[in-house]
CSV table of C-alpha atoms and ligand atoms in Angstrom, one decimal:
chain,number,residue,atom,x,y,z
A,1,MET,CA,-0.3,0.3,0.1
A,2,PRO,CA,1.7,3.4,-1.6
A,3,LYS,CA,2.1,6.2,1.0
A,4,VAL,CA,-0.7,8.7,0.3
A,5,ALA,CA,-0.4,12.8,0.6
A,6,VAL,CA,-2.6,15.9,0.0
A,7,CYS,CA,-1.6,18.3,-2.6
A,8,LEU,CA,-1.1,22.0,-1.5
A,9,VAL,CA,-3.5,23.3,-4.8
A,10,ASP,CA,-7.0,21.3,-4.5
A,11,GLY,CA,-6.6,19.1,-1.6
A,12,LYS,CA,-6.2,15.9,-3.6
A,13,ARG,CA,-5.4,12.5,-2.1
A,14,HIS,CA,-2.2,11.5,-4.0
A,15,ASP,CA,0.5,8.5,-3.7
A,16,TYR,CA,4.0,10.0,-3.1
A,17,ASP,CA,5.5,8.7,-6.5
A,18,ARG,CA,2.5,10.9,-8.4
A,19,GLY,CA,3.8,14.5,-6.9
A,20,SER,CA,6.9,15.9,-5.5
A,21,PHE,CA,7.8,17.1,-1.9
A,22,LEU,CA,8.2,21.3,-2.0
A,23,TRP,CA,12.0,20.4,0.0
A,24,ASN,CA,12.8,18.1,-3.1
A,25,LEU,CA,11.8,20.7,-5.8
A,26,ARG,CA,14.2,23.9,-7.6
A,27,PRO,CA,14.4,26.5,-5.4
A,28,GLY,CA,13.2,28.9,-8.4
A,29,ILE,CA,10.1,26.4,-8.8
A,30,LYS,CA,9.7,26.4,-4.9
A,31,ASN,CA,9.5,30.3,-5.4
A,32,ARG,CA,6.9,30.5,-7.6
A,33,ILE,CA,4.2,27.8,-5.8
A,34,VAL,CA,5.5,29.9,-2.5
A,35,ARG,CA,4.3,33.3,-4.0
A,36,ASP,CA,1.1,31.5,-5.2
A,37,TYR,CA,0.8,29.7,-2.2
A,38,PRO,CA,2.1,31.6,1.0
A,39,LYS,CA,1.5,29.6,3.3
A,40,ALA,CA,3.1,26.2,1.6
A,41,GLN,CA,6.0,24.7,3.2
A,42,GLY,CA,9.3,22.6,2.8
A,43,SER,CA,6.9,19.6,3.9
A,44,SER,CA,3.8,20.2,1.7
A,45,PHE,CA,3.2,18.1,-1.1
A,46,ILE,CA,1.9,19.4,-4.8
A,47,CYS,CA,1.3,16.5,-7.3
A,48,TYR,CA,2.7,16.5,-11.1
A,49,GLU,CA,-0.6,18.2,-13.1
A,50,HIS,CA,-0.2,21.1,-10.5
A,51,LEU,CA,3.9,21.3,-11.2
A,52,LEU,CA,3.5,21.6,-14.1
A,53,PRO,CA,2.7,25.1,-15.0
A,54,TYR,CA,5.2,26.2,-12.3
A,55,GLN,CA,7.9,23.6,-14.0
A,56,ILE,CA,6.7,25.2,-17.3
A,57,GLU,CA,6.8,28.7,-16.1
A,58,THR,CA,10.7,28.3,-14.4
A,59,ILE,CA,12.0,27.0,-17.7
A,60,GLN,CA,10.3,30.3,-19.8
A,61,ALA,CA,12.0,32.8,-17.2
A,62,MET,CA,15.4,31.6,-17.4
A,63,ILE,CA,15.1,31.4,-21.4
A,64,ARG,CA,13.8,34.7,-21.5
A,65,SER,CA,16.2,36.4,-19.1
A,66,ASP,CA,19.4,34.8,-20.9
A,67,GLU,CA,18.2,36.3,-23.9
A,68,LYS,CA,17.9,39.2,-22.7
A,69,GLN,CA,21.0,39.2,-21.1
A,70,MET,CA,22.8,38.1,-24.4
A,71,ASN,CA,20.4,40.9,-25.9
A,72,LYS,CA,22.3,43.5,-23.9
A,73,ILE,CA,25.8,42.2,-24.9
A,74,ASN,CA,25.2,42.4,-28.4
A,75,ARG,CA,23.7,45.8,-28.5
A,76,LYS,CA,26.7,47.1,-26.6
A,77,LEU,CA,28.6,45.2,-29.1
A,78,THR,CA,26.8,46.8,-32.0
A,79,ARG,CA,27.1,50.4,-30.8
A,80,THR,CA,30.6,50.2,-29.7
A,81,MET,CA,31.1,48.7,-33.3
A,82,ALA,CA,29.8,51.3,-35.1
A,83,ASP,CA,30.9,53.9,-33.0
A,84,LYS,CA,31.9,57.2,-35.0
A,85,GLU,CA,34.7,58.3,-32.5
A,86,TYR,CA,36.5,55.9,-33.2
A,87,GLN,CA,36.6,55.9,-37.5
A,88,VAL,CA,39.4,54.2,-38.8
A,89,THR,CA,41.1,56.5,-41.4
A,90,ASP,CA,43.6,55.7,-43.9
A,91,VAL,CA,46.3,57.9,-43.3
A,92,ASN,CA,48.0,57.5,-47.1
A,93,GLU,CA,44.8,58.0,-49.0
A,94,THR,CA,44.1,61.1,-46.6
A,95,LEU,CA,47.2,63.0,-46.7
A,96,GLN,CA,47.5,62.0,-50.7
A,97,ASN,CA,43.8,63.7,-50.9
A,98,THR,CA,45.0,67.0,-49.4
A,99,GLN,CA,48.8,67.3,-51.2
A,100,THR,CA,49.5,70.5,-52.9
A,101,PHE,CA,51.6,70.7,-56.0
A,102,GLY,CA,54.5,72.5,-54.1
A,103,GLN,CA,54.5,69.5,-51.0
A,104,LYS,CA,54.4,67.1,-54.0
A,105,ILE,CA,56.9,68.9,-55.7
A,106,ALA,CA,58.8,69.1,-52.3
A,107,ASP,CA,58.7,65.4,-51.3
A,108,ARG,CA,59.8,64.8,-55.0
A,109,VAL,CA,62.7,66.8,-54.4
A,110,ALA,CA,64.0,65.1,-51.4
A,111,GLU,CA,63.3,62.2,-52.3
A,112,VAL,CA,65.9,62.8,-55.3
A,113,ALA,CA,68.4,65.1,-53.0
A,114,GLY,CA,68.5,61.8,-50.2
A,115,SER,CA,69.6,59.7,-52.8
A,116,TRP,CA,73.0,57.4,-53.8
A,117,SER,CA,72.5,58.5,-58.3
A,118,PHE,CA,71.7,62.6,-56.9
A,119,ILE,CA,75.3,62.1,-54.8
A,120,ILE,CA,77.2,60.0,-57.6
A,121,PHE,CA,75.6,62.9,-60.1
A,122,TYR,CA,77.1,65.5,-58.2
A,123,ILE,CA,80.5,64.4,-57.8
A,124,VAL,CA,80.4,63.4,-61.6
A,125,VAL,CA,79.6,67.4,-62.3
A,126,LEU,CA,81.8,68.9,-59.7
A,127,VAL,CA,84.9,66.4,-61.3
A,128,ALA,CA,83.8,67.4,-65.0
A,129,TRP,CA,83.3,70.9,-63.8
A,130,ILE,CA,86.9,71.1,-62.0
A,131,THR,CA,88.9,69.1,-64.7
A,132,ILE,CA,87.3,71.2,-67.7
A,133,ASN,CA,88.4,74.6,-65.7
A,134,GLY,CA,91.3,73.9,-64.2
A,135,LEU,CA,92.8,71.5,-67.2
A,136,HIS,CA,91.7,74.2,-69.9
A,137,LEU,CA,90.5,71.2,-71.7
A,138,PHE,CA,88.9,72.0,-75.6
A,139,GLY,CA,89.9,75.1,-75.2
A,140,VAL,CA,87.0,75.5,-72.3
A,141,HIS,CA,87.5,77.9,-68.8
A,142,PHE,CA,84.5,79.7,-68.1
A,143,ASP,CA,85.4,79.2,-64.9
A,144,PRO,CA,88.7,79.6,-63.7
A,145,TYR,CA,91.0,78.3,-60.5
A,146,PRO,CA,89.4,79.1,-57.8
A,147,PHE,CA,85.5,78.1,-59.5
A,148,ILE,CA,84.0,80.9,-58.0
A,149,LEU,CA,80.7,80.0,-60.3
A,150,LEU,CA,81.1,76.8,-59.5
A,151,ASN,CA,81.1,77.9,-55.2
A,152,LEU,CA,77.7,80.3,-56.3
A,153,PHE,CA,75.9,77.2,-58.1
A,154,LEU,CA,76.7,75.1,-55.3
A,155,SER,CA,75.7,77.9,-52.4
A,156,CYS,CA,72.6,78.3,-54.6
A,157,VAL,CA,71.9,74.6,-54.6
A,158,ALA,CA,72.3,73.7,-50.9
A,159,ALA,CA,70.2,77.0,-50.0
A,160,LEU,CA,67.3,75.7,-51.9
A,161,GLN,CA,67.5,72.5,-51.1
A,162,ALA,CA,67.1,72.8,-46.8
A,163,PRO,CA,63.6,74.7,-47.0
A,164,VAL,CA,62.6,72.0,-49.9
A,165,ILE,CA,64.0,69.2,-47.8
A,166,MET,CA,62.3,71.0,-44.4
A,167,MET,CA,59.0,71.5,-45.7
A,168,SER,CA,59.2,67.7,-46.9
A,169,GLN,CA,60.3,66.6,-43.0
A,170,ASN,CA,57.8,68.4,-42.0
A,171,ARG,CA,55.0,66.2,-43.9
A,172,ALA,CA,56.7,63.4,-42.6
A,173,ALA,CA,56.3,64.2,-39.1
A,174,TYR,CA,52.9,64.9,-39.6
A,175,ARG,CA,51.7,61.8,-41.5
A,176,ASP,CA,53.6,60.4,-38.2
A,177,ARG,CA,51.7,62.1,-35.6
A,178,MET,CA,48.2,61.1,-37.8
A,179,SER,CA,49.5,57.9,-38.3
A,180,ALA,CA,50.4,57.4,-34.3
A,181,GLU,CA,46.5,59.0,-33.8
A,182,ASN,CA,44.7,56.5,-35.8
A,183,ASP,CA,47.2,53.5,-34.4
A,184,TYR,CA,46.0,55.0,-30.4
A,185,HIS,CA,41.9,55.0,-31.7
A,186,ILE,CA,42.6,51.8,-33.5
A,187,ASN,CA,44.1,50.3,-30.0
A,188,LEU,CA,40.9,51.8,-27.8
A,189,LYS,CA,38.3,50.9,-30.1
A,190,THR,CA,40.1,47.0,-30.6
A,191,GLU,CA,40.6,47.7,-26.2
A,192,GLU,CA,36.5,48.4,-26.3
A,193,GLU,CA,35.5,45.5,-28.8
A,194,LEU,CA,37.7,42.9,-26.6
A,195,ARG,CA,35.9,44.3,-23.4
A,196,ILE,CA,32.8,43.1,-24.7
A,197,LEU,CA,33.6,39.7,-26.3
A,198,HIS,CA,35.0,39.0,-22.6
A,199,ALA,CA,31.3,40.0,-21.0
A,200,LYS,CA,30.4,38.1,-23.3
A,201,MET,CA,32.4,35.0,-23.5
A,202,ASP,CA,31.8,35.4,-19.3
A,203,HIS,CA,28.1,35.4,-19.7
A,204,LEU,CA,27.8,32.3,-22.3
A,205,MET,CA,30.4,30.1,-20.5
A,206,GLN,CA,29.1,31.3,-16.7
A,207,HIS,CA,24.9,31.1,-17.1
A,208,GLN,CA,24.4,30.3,-20.4
A,209,PHE,CA,25.9,27.2,-20.5
A,210,GLU,CA,25.1,26.5,-17.1
A,211,HIS,CA,21.3,27.6,-17.5
A,212,ASN,CA,20.7,25.4,-20.6
A,213,LEU,CA,21.9,22.4,-18.6
A,214,GLU,CA,19.7,23.1,-15.8
A,215,VAL,CA,16.5,23.6,-18.2
A,216,GLN,CA,17.7,20.2,-20.4
A,217,GLN,CA,17.7,18.6,-16.7
A,218,MET,CA,14.1,19.9,-16.0
A,219,ILE,CA,13.1,19.0,-19.1
A,220,PHE,CA,14.5,15.4,-18.9
A,221,GLU,CA,12.4,16.0,-15.2
A,222,ILE,CA,9.0,17.0,-16.7
A,223,LEU,CA,8.7,14.1,-19.2
A,224,THR,CA,9.7,11.3,-16.3
A,225,GLU,CA,6.7,13.0,-14.1
A,226,MET,CA,4.8,12.6,-17.1
A,227,LYS,CA,5.4,9.1,-18.0
A,228,ILE,CA,4.3,8.2,-14.3
A,229,THR,CA,1.4,10.5,-14.1
A,230,THR,CA,0.2,9.2,-18.4
A,231,PRO,CA,-1.7,5.8,-18.1
A,232,PRO,CA,0.1,3.6,-20.4
A,233,PRO,CA,-2.0,3.3,-24.3
A,234,LYS,CA,-4.4,0.7,-24.7
A,235,LYS,CA,-3.1,-2.5,-26.5
A,236,TYR,CA,-4.2,-1.7,-30.0
A,237,PHE,CA,-5.4,-4.8,-32.3
A,238,PRO,CA,-6.5,-4.0,-35.9
A,239,GLY,CA,-10.2,-4.4,-36.4
A,240,ASN,CA,-10.4,-4.4,-32.8
A,241,ASP,CA,-11.1,0.0,-32.2
A,242,LYS,CA,-14.6,0.2,-33.3
A,243,PRO,CA,-16.5,-0.9,-30.4
A,244,LYS,CA,-18.2,-3.7,-30.4
A,245,SER,CA,-22.4,-3.5,-30.1
B,301,ZN,ZN1,-3.0,18.5,-7.5
């Protein structure tokens, strides 16, 4: 003779295996029952039929809360990724688009003047100039020793070259500054995104997986209870389903 308990919802008597005592239930389910029946205690009994709505409500609440939390994190991530303040700029393209004709020439001159070919060309010109004028080759001596015209020419080149190179250097410095600023913004954005991704992962690992497992366990429990409470199907024989007259 199985033991019998009284269901706290409708006061009907049930076998022990057709329901559960409140102390055996999960805290979430128990709290919901106590919310509706404040007099319920740990030793109170509830039949599976009346327990089912509370189990379903608990599962739905868990899924909803996880969804809410996930949406919150996703929204934050989307907002950070779309943040205009962190817009990444292509430094080269920006500089090229704002370059004036003079600046282009300055860059080109600095590039040529800072090359070995320019030095070699310079040496060749100097040697030729000195040789032709010093030795009176081909009867030419338009700039005799001590080559005053050559000095004037070299001074002019140096005087012009210096500001052009400085102009180009200024531009290089500006470009470096822009690049550093850009890097800083990219780092900042990456850091922020990583932080949110971390939060997302933490949430997934710590809460979502745990909740998923718990929900699965609860569904399994419901299925087991349903198997207990549902009467077994009547044996089916072909031609036997019509009521006998
Ligand atoms: Zn009941």
